[in-house]
Protein backbone atom coordinates (compact mmCIF):
# COMPACT_ATOMS: atom_id res chain seq x y z
CA UNK A 1 0.00 0.00 0.00
CA UNK A 2 1.21 3.48 -0.83
CA UNK A 3 0.25 5.24 2.36
CA UNK A 4 -0.86 8.74 1.43
CA UNK A 5 0.76 8.67 -1.99
CA UNK A 6 -1.41 11.49 -3.32
CA UNK A 7 -1.98 13.47 -0.17
CA UNK A 8 -0.46 13.19 3.26
CA UNK A 9 -3.17 13.62 5.89
CA UNK A 10 -2.04 13.43 9.49
CA UNK A 11 -5.11 14.22 11.56
CA UNK A 12 -5.55 14.76 15.28
CA UNK A 13 -9.05 16.20 15.38
CA UNK A 14 -9.45 16.53 19.13
CA UNK A 15 -9.24 19.33 20.08
CA UNK A 16 -7.34 20.65 17.07
CA UNK A 17 -6.58 18.83 13.84
CA UNK A 18 -3.62 19.33 11.60
CA UNK A 19 -2.87 18.07 8.11
CA UNK A 20 -0.04 18.37 5.70
CA UNK A 21 -0.16 18.11 1.96
CA UNK A 22 2.28 15.87 0.16
CA UNK A 23 3.64 16.26 -3.34
CA UNK A 24 6.54 17.92 -5.05
CA UNK A 25 9.63 18.01 -2.85
CA UNK A 26 9.02 15.23 -0.35
CA UNK A 27 11.01 17.14 2.26
CA UNK A 28 8.60 20.07 2.10
CA UNK A 29 4.94 20.03 3.13
CA UNK A 30 2.23 22.64 3.35
CA UNK A 31 0.49 22.47 6.72
CA UNK A 32 -3.25 22.80 7.12
CA UNK A 33 -4.77 23.40 10.53
CA UNK A 34 -8.33 22.32 11.22
CA UNK A 35 -9.68 24.22 14.20
CA UNK A 36 -12.89 24.28 16.19
CA UNK A 37 -16.15 25.38 14.53
CA UNK A 38 -16.08 28.86 16.04
CA UNK A 39 -12.70 29.53 14.45
CA UNK A 40 -13.59 28.29 10.97
CA UNK A 41 -14.64 30.80 8.33
CA UNK A 42 -15.29 29.88 4.73
CA UNK A 43 -15.84 32.22 1.82
CA UNK A 44 -18.78 30.85 -0.18
CA UNK A 45 -18.12 29.96 -3.80
CA UNK A 46 -20.88 31.22 -6.10
CA UNK A 47 -22.09 28.49 -8.44
CA UNK A 48 -24.86 28.33 -11.00
CA UNK A 49 -27.37 25.68 -9.98
CA UNK A 50 -29.01 23.42 -12.57
CA UNK A 51 -31.82 21.32 -11.06
CA UNK A 52 -33.90 18.84 -12.99
CA UNK A 53 -35.71 15.51 -13.27
CA UNK A 54 -34.87 12.80 -15.78
CA UNK A 55 -36.91 9.84 -16.97
CA UNK A 56 -35.37 6.38 -17.12
CA UNK A 57 -36.53 2.81 -17.45
CA UNK A 58 -35.97 0.07 -14.93
CA UNK A 59 -37.22 -3.53 -15.15
CA UNK A 60 -39.68 -2.64 -17.87
CA UNK A 61 -41.20 0.34 -16.07
CA UNK A 62 -40.49 4.05 -16.16
CA UNK A 63 -39.29 6.19 -13.29
CA UNK A 64 -37.78 9.60 -12.58
CA UNK A 65 -34.59 10.73 -10.90
CA UNK A 66 -33.75 14.15 -9.44
CA UNK A 67 -30.37 15.80 -9.95
CA UNK A 68 -28.49 19.03 -9.33
CA UNK A 69 -25.39 20.35 -11.10
CA UNK A 70 -23.34 23.11 -9.46
CA UNK A 71 -21.33 24.89 -12.13
CA UNK A 72 -18.59 27.48 -11.59
CA UNK A 73 -16.71 29.69 -14.09
CA UNK A 74 -13.55 28.04 -15.46
CA UNK A 75 -13.66 24.77 -13.50
CA UNK A 76 -10.68 22.42 -13.50
CA UNK A 77 -12.73 19.22 -13.31
CA UNK A 78 -16.14 17.74 -12.45
CA UNK A 79 -16.93 15.44 -9.51
CA UNK A 80 -20.03 13.42 -8.56
CA UNK A 81 -21.26 13.30 -4.94
CA UNK A 82 -23.26 10.28 -3.72
CA UNK A 83 -25.38 10.44 -0.54
CA UNK A 84 -25.67 7.76 2.15
CA UNK A 85 -28.87 5.89 2.98
CA UNK A 86 -29.56 8.10 5.97
CA UNK A 87 -30.54 11.17 3.95
CA UNK A 88 -30.63 12.41 0.38
CA UNK A 89 -29.67 15.84 -0.95
CA UNK A 90 -31.84 18.95 -0.64
CA UNK A 91 -31.17 20.03 -4.20
CA UNK A 92 -32.38 23.62 -3.79
CA UNK A 93 -29.68 24.22 -1.17
CA UNK A 94 -27.04 21.71 -2.25
CA UNK A 95 -24.71 24.13 -4.07
CA UNK A 96 -24.47 26.32 -0.94
CA UNK A 97 -23.96 23.34 1.37
CA UNK A 98 -20.64 22.16 2.78
CA UNK A 99 -20.26 19.06 0.60
CA UNK A 100 -20.59 20.96 -2.67
CA UNK A 101 -18.58 23.90 -1.32
CA UNK A 102 -15.71 21.57 -0.34
CA UNK A 103 -15.16 20.73 -4.00
CA UNK A 104 -16.35 23.98 -5.62
CA UNK A 105 -13.66 25.79 -3.60
CA UNK A 106 -11.05 23.52 -5.20
CA UNK A 107 -12.20 24.19 -8.77
CA UNK A 108 -14.65 21.32 -9.31
CA UNK A 109 -18.10 21.47 -10.82
CA UNK A 110 -20.24 19.21 -8.59
CA UNK A 111 -23.05 16.87 -9.64
CA UNK A 112 -25.39 15.21 -7.14
CA UNK A 113 -28.23 12.77 -7.76
CA UNK A 114 -30.96 11.62 -5.37
CA UNK A 115 -31.37 7.86 -5.43
CA UNK A 116 -34.87 6.27 -5.54
CA UNK A 117 -36.98 7.28 -2.57
CA UNK A 118 -34.95 10.39 -1.73
CA UNK A 119 -35.89 13.98 -2.56
CA UNK A 120 -38.17 13.93 -5.58
CA UNK A 121 -36.70 10.76 -7.09
CA UNK A 122 -39.39 8.15 -7.64
CA UNK A 123 -39.35 4.65 -6.20
CA UNK A 124 -38.45 3.11 -2.88
CA UNK A 125 -35.00 3.15 -1.28
CA UNK A 126 -33.12 -0.03 -2.22
CA UNK A 127 -29.97 0.64 -0.19
CA UNK A 128 -27.68 0.95 -3.18
CA UNK A 129 -29.30 -1.81 -5.19
CA UNK A 130 -29.68 -2.15 -8.94
CA UNK A 131 -32.27 0.62 -9.34
CA UNK A 132 -30.10 3.06 -7.38
CA UNK A 133 -27.19 2.50 -9.74
CA UNK A 134 -29.42 2.85 -12.80
CA UNK A 135 -30.90 6.07 -11.41
CA UNK A 136 -27.46 7.48 -10.57
CA UNK A 137 -26.08 6.75 -14.03
CA UNK A 138 -29.09 8.34 -15.72
CA UNK A 139 -29.12 11.35 -13.41
CA UNK A 140 -25.44 12.10 -13.99
CA UNK A 141 -25.88 11.96 -17.77
CA UNK A 142 -28.89 14.27 -17.58
CA UNK A 143 -27.05 16.71 -15.29
CA UNK A 144 -24.07 16.95 -17.65
CA UNK A 145 -26.36 17.44 -20.62
CA UNK A 146 -28.40 20.25 -19.08
CA UNK A 147 -25.42 22.21 -17.71
CA UNK A 148 -22.97 21.48 -20.54
CA UNK A 149 -20.02 21.10 -18.16
CA UNK A 150 -16.71 21.73 -19.96
CA UNK A 151 -15.24 18.67 -18.24
CA UNK A 152 -16.81 15.23 -18.04
CA UNK A 153 -16.90 13.75 -14.51
CA UNK A 154 -13.47 12.50 -13.50
CA UNK A 155 -14.31 11.12 -10.07
CA UNK A 156 -16.89 10.30 -7.42
CA UNK A 157 -17.14 11.02 -3.69
CA UNK A 158 -19.18 8.73 -1.44
CA UNK A 159 -19.51 8.55 2.35
CA UNK A 160 -20.77 5.92 4.81
CA UNK A 161 -23.34 3.67 3.10
CA UNK A 162 -22.94 5.81 -0.01
CA UNK A 163 -19.50 4.39 -0.78
CA UNK A 164 -20.88 1.16 -2.28
CA UNK A 165 -23.21 3.09 -4.59
CA UNK A 166 -20.34 5.39 -5.55
CA UNK A 167 -18.09 2.43 -6.31
CA UNK A 168 -20.69 0.49 -8.28
CA UNK A 169 -21.56 3.63 -10.27
CA UNK A 170 -17.87 4.07 -11.10
CA UNK A 171 -17.85 0.62 -12.71
CA UNK A 172 -20.41 1.97 -15.19
CA UNK A 173 -18.15 4.93 -16.02
CA UNK A 174 -14.77 3.59 -17.21
CA UNK A 175 -13.51 7.09 -18.03
CA UNK A 176 -13.35 8.03 -14.34
CA UNK A 177 -9.93 8.62 -12.81
CA UNK A 178 -10.57 8.49 -9.04
CA UNK A 179 -12.81 7.56 -6.13
CA UNK A 180 -12.95 9.26 -2.71
CA UNK A 181 -14.49 6.95 -0.08
CA UNK A 182 -15.06 8.06 3.50
CA UNK A 183 -16.05 5.96 6.54
CA UNK A 184 -17.54 3.38 4.23
CA UNK A 185 -19.39 0.09 4.48
CA UNK A 186 -17.51 -2.25 2.15
CA UNK A 187 -18.63 -5.64 3.48
CA UNK A 188 -22.30 -5.57 4.48
CA UNK A 189 -22.22 -8.99 6.18
CA UNK A 190 -19.29 -7.94 8.37
CA UNK A 191 -21.00 -4.63 9.17
CA UNK A 192 -24.19 -6.43 10.20
CA UNK A 193 -22.20 -8.62 12.57
CA UNK A 194 -20.06 -5.86 14.08
CA UNK A 195 -21.96 -2.56 14.01
CA UNK A 196 -22.90 -0.81 17.24
CA UNK A 197 -25.13 1.63 15.32
CA UNK A 198 -28.83 0.73 15.70
CA UNK A 199 -29.84 2.77 12.62
CA UNK A 200 -27.33 0.99 10.38
CA UNK A 201 -28.17 -2.42 11.86
CA UNK A 202 -31.86 -1.84 11.13
CA UNK A 203 -31.11 -0.98 7.49
CA UNK A 204 -28.81 -3.97 7.03
CA UNK A 205 -31.37 -6.33 8.57
CA UNK A 206 -34.00 -4.92 6.22
CA UNK A 207 -31.76 -5.66 3.21
CA UNK A 208 -31.22 -9.23 4.40
CA UNK A 209 -34.88 -9.81 5.30
CA UNK A 210 -35.97 -8.56 1.87
CA UNK A 211 -33.37 -10.12 -0.42
CA UNK A 212 -31.48 -12.64 1.69
CA UNK A 213 -27.73 -13.21 1.57
CA UNK A 214 -27.64 -12.37 -2.14
CA UNK A 215 -28.84 -8.83 -1.46
CA UNK A 216 -26.07 -8.42 1.11
CA UNK A 217 -23.46 -9.80 -1.29
CA UNK A 218 -24.70 -7.69 -4.21
CA UNK A 219 -24.18 -4.50 -2.19
CA UNK A 220 -20.74 -5.42 -0.81
CA UNK A 221 -18.14 -3.79 -3.04
CA UNK A 222 -15.42 -5.66 -1.10
CA UNK A 223 -16.46 -8.89 -2.83
CA UNK A 224 -15.40 -7.71 -6.28
CA UNK A 225 -12.98 -4.80 -6.71
CA UNK A 226 -12.61 -5.14 -10.47
CA UNK A 227 -13.43 -2.26 -12.78
CA UNK A 228 -12.90 0.64 -10.37
CA UNK A 229 -10.97 3.84 -11.17
CA UNK A 230 -7.24 3.32 -10.75
CA UNK A 231 -6.79 6.00 -8.06
CA UNK A 232 -8.74 5.47 -4.83
CA UNK A 233 -8.57 7.58 -1.66
CA UNK A 234 -9.97 6.03 1.52
CA UNK A 235 -10.32 7.61 4.97
CA UNK A 236 -11.98 6.25 8.09
CA UNK A 237 -12.36 7.29 11.71
CA UNK A 238 -10.19 5.23 14.05
CA UNK A 239 -12.88 5.38 16.77
CA UNK A 240 -15.75 4.44 14.44
CA UNK A 241 -18.05 1.89 16.12
CA UNK A 242 -20.73 1.98 13.41
CA UNK A 243 -18.36 0.53 10.81
CA UNK A 244 -15.10 -0.98 11.97
CA UNK A 245 -11.99 0.76 10.58
CA UNK A 246 -10.66 -2.76 9.98
CA UNK A 247 -13.14 -2.96 7.08
CA UNK A 248 -11.55 0.05 5.42
CA UNK A 249 -8.05 -1.37 5.99
CA UNK A 250 -9.03 -4.75 4.54
CA UNK A 251 -10.64 -3.09 1.52
CA UNK A 252 -7.58 -0.92 0.99
CA UNK A 253 -5.30 -3.97 1.17
CA UNK A 254 -7.48 -5.77 -1.36
CA UNK A 255 -7.26 -2.82 -3.74
CA UNK A 256 -3.51 -2.66 -3.35
CA UNK A 257 -3.13 -6.34 -4.17
CA UNK A 258 -5.21 -5.68 -7.28
CA UNK A 259 -2.69 -2.99 -8.33
CA UNK A 260 -4.78 0.09 -7.64
CA UNK A 261 -3.11 3.32 -6.58
CA UNK A 262 -4.46 3.51 -3.03
CA UNK A 263 -4.30 6.27 -0.47
CA UNK A 264 -5.48 5.15 2.97
CA UNK A 265 -5.76 7.14 6.19
CA UNK A 266 -7.14 6.41 9.62
CA UNK A 267 -8.33 9.59 11.35
CA UNK A 268 -7.38 9.76 15.02
CA UNK A 269 -10.13 10.88 17.41
CA UNK A 270 -12.88 10.45 14.81
CA UNK A 271 -15.98 8.24 14.74
CA UNK A 272 -18.59 7.78 11.99
CA UNK A 273 -19.99 11.30 12.33
CA UNK A 274 -17.21 13.68 11.37
CA UNK A 275 -18.18 17.28 12.24
CA UNK A 276 -18.89 19.09 8.98
CA UNK A 277 -16.27 21.80 9.51
CA UNK A 278 -13.55 19.15 9.87
CA UNK A 279 -14.99 17.03 7.11
CA UNK A 280 -15.05 19.94 4.73
CA UNK A 281 -11.37 20.66 5.27
CA UNK A 282 -10.48 16.99 4.80
CA UNK A 283 -12.26 17.04 1.43
CA UNK A 284 -10.60 20.34 0.47
CA UNK A 285 -7.18 18.83 1.14
CA UNK A 286 -8.04 15.76 -0.96
CA UNK A 287 -9.62 17.84 -3.73
CA UNK A 288 -6.59 20.09 -3.91
CA UNK A 289 -4.27 17.10 -4.27
CA UNK A 290 -6.23 15.65 -7.19
CA UNK A 291 -5.40 18.54 -9.51
Tab-separated table of C-alpha atoms in Angstrom:
chain	number	residue	atom	x	y	z
A	1	UNK	CA	0.000	0.000	0.000
A	2	UNK	CA	1.207	3.483	-0.828
A	3	UNK	CA	0.253	5.239	2.359
A	4	UNK	CA	-0.856	8.737	1.430
A	5	UNK	CA	0.764	8.670	-1.986
A	6	UNK	CA	-1.414	11.487	-3.324
A	7	UNK	CA	-1.976	13.474	-0.168
A	8	UNK	CA	-0.464	13.195	3.260
A	9	UNK	CA	-3.167	13.624	5.893
A	10	UNK	CA	-2.045	13.434	9.493
A	11	UNK	CA	-5.113	14.223	11.564
A	12	UNK	CA	-5.549	14.761	15.281
A	13	UNK	CA	-9.052	16.205	15.382
A	14	UNK	CA	-9.454	16.532	19.126
A	15	UNK	CA	-9.243	19.327	20.075
A	16	UNK	CA	-7.337	20.648	17.065
A	17	UNK	CA	-6.576	18.826	13.843
A	18	UNK	CA	-3.619	19.328	11.596
A	19	UNK	CA	-2.873	18.071	8.114
A	20	UNK	CA	-0.040	18.366	5.696
A	21	UNK	CA	-0.156	18.109	1.957
A	22	UNK	CA	2.282	15.874	0.162
A	23	UNK	CA	3.641	16.264	-3.339
A	24	UNK	CA	6.543	17.918	-5.054
A	25	UNK	CA	9.630	18.008	-2.851
A	26	UNK	CA	9.019	15.227	-0.354
A	27	UNK	CA	11.011	17.141	2.265
A	28	UNK	CA	8.599	20.072	2.096
A	29	UNK	CA	4.941	20.029	3.125
A	30	UNK	CA	2.233	22.645	3.348
A	31	UNK	CA	0.491	22.468	6.720
A	32	UNK	CA	-3.250	22.805	7.120
A	33	UNK	CA	-4.768	23.399	10.534
A	34	UNK	CA	-8.329	22.321	11.219
A	35	UNK	CA	-9.680	24.218	14.202
A	36	UNK	CA	-12.889	24.279	16.191
A	37	UNK	CA	-16.154	25.376	14.535
A	38	UNK	CA	-16.078	28.864	16.038
A	39	UNK	CA	-12.699	29.531	14.452
A	40	UNK	CA	-13.592	28.287	10.970
A	41	UNK	CA	-14.641	30.797	8.332
A	42	UNK	CA	-15.295	29.884	4.730
A	43	UNK	CA	-15.839	32.223	1.817
A	44	UNK	CA	-18.781	30.847	-0.179
A	45	UNK	CA	-18.124	29.958	-3.804
A	46	UNK	CA	-20.883	31.218	-6.095
A	47	UNK	CA	-22.093	28.486	-8.442
A	48	UNK	CA	-24.860	28.333	-11.004
A	49	UNK	CA	-27.372	25.676	-9.983
A	50	UNK	CA	-29.005	23.419	-12.575
A	51	UNK	CA	-31.820	21.321	-11.064
A	52	UNK	CA	-33.898	18.837	-12.993
A	53	UNK	CA	-35.706	15.514	-13.272
A	54	UNK	CA	-34.872	12.805	-15.776
A	55	UNK	CA	-36.914	9.836	-16.969
A	56	UNK	CA	-35.372	6.376	-17.117
A	57	UNK	CA	-36.533	2.805	-17.449
A	58	UNK	CA	-35.971	0.067	-14.927
A	59	UNK	CA	-37.224	-3.526	-15.149
A	60	UNK	CA	-39.682	-2.641	-17.875
A	61	UNK	CA	-41.197	0.335	-16.074
A	62	UNK	CA	-40.490	4.047	-16.157
A	63	UNK	CA	-39.287	6.186	-13.287
A	64	UNK	CA	-37.784	9.604	-12.580
A	65	UNK	CA	-34.593	10.727	-10.898
A	66	UNK	CA	-33.747	14.151	-9.445
A	67	UNK	CA	-30.367	15.800	-9.952
A	68	UNK	CA	-28.486	19.033	-9.330
A	69	UNK	CA	-25.395	20.350	-11.100
A	70	UNK	CA	-23.341	23.109	-9.458
A	71	UNK	CA	-21.329	24.894	-12.131
A	72	UNK	CA	-18.591	27.479	-11.589
A	73	UNK	CA	-16.714	29.690	-14.087
A	74	UNK	CA	-13.545	28.038	-15.456
A	75	UNK	CA	-13.663	24.770	-13.505
A	76	UNK	CA	-10.682	22.418	-13.496
A	77	UNK	CA	-12.729	19.222	-13.315
A	78	UNK	CA	-16.137	17.738	-12.446
A	79	UNK	CA	-16.932	15.441	-9.507
A	80	UNK	CA	-20.029	13.420	-8.563
A	81	UNK	CA	-21.263	13.298	-4.943
A	82	UNK	CA	-23.257	10.284	-3.716
A	83	UNK	CA	-25.380	10.440	-0.544
A	84	UNK	CA	-25.672	7.764	2.147
A	85	UNK	CA	-28.871	5.886	2.979
A	86	UNK	CA	-29.563	8.096	5.974
A	87	UNK	CA	-30.542	11.170	3.950
A	88	UNK	CA	-30.633	12.414	0.376
A	89	UNK	CA	-29.670	15.838	-0.950
A	90	UNK	CA	-31.837	18.951	-0.640
A	91	UNK	CA	-31.165	20.028	-4.202
A	92	UNK	CA	-32.378	23.618	-3.794
A	93	UNK	CA	-29.676	24.217	-1.168
A	94	UNK	CA	-27.037	21.714	-2.255
A	95	UNK	CA	-24.711	24.128	-4.066
A	96	UNK	CA	-24.473	26.319	-0.944
A	97	UNK	CA	-23.957	23.342	1.365
A	98	UNK	CA	-20.635	22.157	2.785
A	99	UNK	CA	-20.262	19.057	0.595
A	100	UNK	CA	-20.585	20.963	-2.669
A	101	UNK	CA	-18.578	23.901	-1.321
A	102	UNK	CA	-15.711	21.568	-0.337
A	103	UNK	CA	-15.157	20.730	-3.995
A	104	UNK	CA	-16.349	23.980	-5.617
A	105	UNK	CA	-13.660	25.786	-3.605
A	106	UNK	CA	-11.053	23.518	-5.204
A	107	UNK	CA	-12.196	24.190	-8.770
A	108	UNK	CA	-14.647	21.321	-9.308
A	109	UNK	CA	-18.100	21.474	-10.817
A	110	UNK	CA	-20.237	19.214	-8.590
A	111	UNK	CA	-23.052	16.870	-9.641
A	112	UNK	CA	-25.391	15.208	-7.139
A	113	UNK	CA	-28.234	12.769	-7.757
A	114	UNK	CA	-30.961	11.618	-5.365
A	115	UNK	CA	-31.369	7.857	-5.430
A	116	UNK	CA	-34.870	6.275	-5.538
A	117	UNK	CA	-36.985	7.279	-2.569
A	118	UNK	CA	-34.948	10.393	-1.733
A	119	UNK	CA	-35.885	13.979	-2.558
A	120	UNK	CA	-38.171	13.935	-5.583
A	121	UNK	CA	-36.696	10.761	-7.088
A	122	UNK	CA	-39.389	8.151	-7.640
A	123	UNK	CA	-39.346	4.653	-6.203
A	124	UNK	CA	-38.453	3.108	-2.876
A	125	UNK	CA	-35.001	3.148	-1.282
A	126	UNK	CA	-33.123	-0.030	-2.224
A	127	UNK	CA	-29.969	0.638	-0.191
A	128	UNK	CA	-27.678	0.955	-3.180
A	129	UNK	CA	-29.296	-1.812	-5.190
A	130	UNK	CA	-29.682	-2.151	-8.942
A	131	UNK	CA	-32.268	0.619	-9.338
A	132	UNK	CA	-30.101	3.056	-7.385
A	133	UNK	CA	-27.188	2.504	-9.739
A	134	UNK	CA	-29.418	2.852	-12.804
A	135	UNK	CA	-30.898	6.074	-11.413
A	136	UNK	CA	-27.463	7.484	-10.567
A	137	UNK	CA	-26.081	6.753	-14.026
A	138	UNK	CA	-29.087	8.339	-15.720
A	139	UNK	CA	-29.120	11.351	-13.406
A	140	UNK	CA	-25.440	12.103	-13.991
A	141	UNK	CA	-25.876	11.959	-17.766
A	142	UNK	CA	-28.889	14.275	-17.577
A	143	UNK	CA	-27.049	16.709	-15.286
A	144	UNK	CA	-24.070	16.949	-17.647
A	145	UNK	CA	-26.360	17.441	-20.618
A	146	UNK	CA	-28.404	20.253	-19.085
A	147	UNK	CA	-25.422	22.205	-17.709
A	148	UNK	CA	-22.970	21.481	-20.539
A	149	UNK	CA	-20.016	21.104	-18.162
A	150	UNK	CA	-16.715	21.734	-19.963
A	151	UNK	CA	-15.240	18.667	-18.236
A	152	UNK	CA	-16.810	15.226	-18.041
A	153	UNK	CA	-16.899	13.750	-14.513
A	154	UNK	CA	-13.472	12.503	-13.502
A	155	UNK	CA	-14.308	11.116	-10.071
A	156	UNK	CA	-16.889	10.295	-7.419
A	157	UNK	CA	-17.144	11.021	-3.692
A	158	UNK	CA	-19.177	8.733	-1.439
A	159	UNK	CA	-19.506	8.553	2.347
A	160	UNK	CA	-20.766	5.922	4.806
A	161	UNK	CA	-23.340	3.672	3.103
A	162	UNK	CA	-22.944	5.812	-0.009
A	163	UNK	CA	-19.499	4.386	-0.784
A	164	UNK	CA	-20.879	1.164	-2.278
A	165	UNK	CA	-23.207	3.094	-4.593
A	166	UNK	CA	-20.338	5.391	-5.554
A	167	UNK	CA	-18.090	2.433	-6.306
A	168	UNK	CA	-20.694	0.494	-8.278
A	169	UNK	CA	-21.556	3.630	-10.272
A	170	UNK	CA	-17.866	4.069	-11.102
A	171	UNK	CA	-17.852	0.623	-12.711
A	172	UNK	CA	-20.410	1.971	-15.189
A	173	UNK	CA	-18.147	4.929	-16.024
A	174	UNK	CA	-14.770	3.586	-17.209
A	175	UNK	CA	-13.513	7.091	-18.034
A	176	UNK	CA	-13.353	8.034	-14.337
A	177	UNK	CA	-9.933	8.617	-12.805
A	178	UNK	CA	-10.565	8.490	-9.037
A	179	UNK	CA	-12.811	7.564	-6.127
A	180	UNK	CA	-12.954	9.258	-2.711
A	181	UNK	CA	-14.485	6.949	-0.084
A	182	UNK	CA	-15.061	8.058	3.504
A	183	UNK	CA	-16.052	5.960	6.545
A	184	UNK	CA	-17.541	3.380	4.231
A	185	UNK	CA	-19.391	0.088	4.482
A	186	UNK	CA	-17.508	-2.245	2.148
A	187	UNK	CA	-18.633	-5.642	3.480
A	188	UNK	CA	-22.297	-5.566	4.483
A	189	UNK	CA	-22.219	-8.985	6.177
A	190	UNK	CA	-19.291	-7.937	8.371
A	191	UNK	CA	-20.995	-4.632	9.171
A	192	UNK	CA	-24.190	-6.429	10.199
A	193	UNK	CA	-22.200	-8.621	12.571
A	194	UNK	CA	-20.060	-5.860	14.077
A	195	UNK	CA	-21.960	-2.560	14.009
A	196	UNK	CA	-22.898	-0.808	17.239
A	197	UNK	CA	-25.132	1.634	15.321
A	198	UNK	CA	-28.828	0.731	15.703
A	199	UNK	CA	-29.839	2.769	12.620
A	200	UNK	CA	-27.332	0.987	10.376
A	201	UNK	CA	-28.175	-2.421	11.862
A	202	UNK	CA	-31.861	-1.841	11.134
A	203	UNK	CA	-31.106	-0.979	7.486
A	204	UNK	CA	-28.808	-3.972	7.035
A	205	UNK	CA	-31.372	-6.327	8.566
A	206	UNK	CA	-34.000	-4.920	6.217
A	207	UNK	CA	-31.760	-5.661	3.209
A	208	UNK	CA	-31.220	-9.235	4.403
A	209	UNK	CA	-34.882	-9.807	5.297
A	210	UNK	CA	-35.967	-8.561	1.871
A	211	UNK	CA	-33.366	-10.120	-0.416
A	212	UNK	CA	-31.477	-12.639	1.688
A	213	UNK	CA	-27.731	-13.213	1.566
A	214	UNK	CA	-27.636	-12.374	-2.144
A	215	UNK	CA	-28.844	-8.828	-1.464
A	216	UNK	CA	-26.073	-8.425	1.113
A	217	UNK	CA	-23.458	-9.797	-1.295
A	218	UNK	CA	-24.699	-7.687	-4.209
A	219	UNK	CA	-24.184	-4.496	-2.195
A	220	UNK	CA	-20.743	-5.417	-0.814
A	221	UNK	CA	-18.145	-3.791	-3.037
A	222	UNK	CA	-15.424	-5.657	-1.100
A	223	UNK	CA	-16.464	-8.894	-2.828
A	224	UNK	CA	-15.398	-7.708	-6.284
A	225	UNK	CA	-12.977	-4.795	-6.714
A	226	UNK	CA	-12.607	-5.135	-10.466
A	227	UNK	CA	-13.432	-2.262	-12.782
A	228	UNK	CA	-12.898	0.636	-10.370
A	229	UNK	CA	-10.969	3.842	-11.172
A	230	UNK	CA	-7.243	3.323	-10.754
A	231	UNK	CA	-6.795	5.998	-8.060
A	232	UNK	CA	-8.743	5.471	-4.831
A	233	UNK	CA	-8.566	7.583	-1.660
A	234	UNK	CA	-9.971	6.034	1.523
A	235	UNK	CA	-10.320	7.612	4.970
A	236	UNK	CA	-11.980	6.246	8.086
A	237	UNK	CA	-12.359	7.294	11.714
A	238	UNK	CA	-10.191	5.234	14.049
A	239	UNK	CA	-12.875	5.383	16.770
A	240	UNK	CA	-15.746	4.437	14.444
A	241	UNK	CA	-18.049	1.887	16.122
A	242	UNK	CA	-20.734	1.981	13.407
A	243	UNK	CA	-18.359	0.527	10.806
A	244	UNK	CA	-15.095	-0.982	11.972
A	245	UNK	CA	-11.993	0.758	10.584
A	246	UNK	CA	-10.660	-2.761	9.983
A	247	UNK	CA	-13.137	-2.956	7.084
A	248	UNK	CA	-11.551	0.046	5.417
A	249	UNK	CA	-8.054	-1.365	5.993
A	250	UNK	CA	-9.026	-4.752	4.537
A	251	UNK	CA	-10.637	-3.093	1.519
A	252	UNK	CA	-7.582	-0.924	0.987
A	253	UNK	CA	-5.305	-3.971	1.168
A	254	UNK	CA	-7.480	-5.772	-1.362
A	255	UNK	CA	-7.260	-2.818	-3.738
A	256	UNK	CA	-3.508	-2.658	-3.347
A	257	UNK	CA	-3.134	-6.340	-4.166
A	258	UNK	CA	-5.214	-5.680	-7.285
A	259	UNK	CA	-2.691	-2.992	-8.329
A	260	UNK	CA	-4.781	0.091	-7.641
A	261	UNK	CA	-3.108	3.319	-6.577
A	262	UNK	CA	-4.461	3.506	-3.032
A	263	UNK	CA	-4.297	6.275	-0.467
A	264	UNK	CA	-5.481	5.151	2.974
A	265	UNK	CA	-5.757	7.144	6.189
A	266	UNK	CA	-7.141	6.410	9.625
A	267	UNK	CA	-8.326	9.590	11.349
A	268	UNK	CA	-7.381	9.760	15.021
A	269	UNK	CA	-10.130	10.876	17.409
A	270	UNK	CA	-12.880	10.447	14.806
A	271	UNK	CA	-15.982	8.242	14.736
A	272	UNK	CA	-18.590	7.782	11.989
A	273	UNK	CA	-19.994	11.298	12.333
A	274	UNK	CA	-17.210	13.683	11.374
A	275	UNK	CA	-18.182	17.282	12.238
A	276	UNK	CA	-18.886	19.086	8.984
A	277	UNK	CA	-16.274	21.799	9.508
A	278	UNK	CA	-13.551	19.154	9.870
A	279	UNK	CA	-14.992	17.025	7.111
A	280	UNK	CA	-15.046	19.942	4.728
A	281	UNK	CA	-11.374	20.657	5.269
A	282	UNK	CA	-10.485	16.990	4.797
A	283	UNK	CA	-12.256	17.039	1.429
A	284	UNK	CA	-10.597	20.336	0.474
A	285	UNK	CA	-7.181	18.827	1.135
A	286	UNK	CA	-8.036	15.763	-0.955
A	287	UNK	CA	-9.620	17.839	-3.727
A	288	UNK	CA	-6.587	20.090	-3.909
A	289	UNK	CA	-4.274	17.098	-4.275
A	290	UNK	CA	-6.227	15.648	-7.190
A	291	UNK	CA	-5.400	18.536	-9.514
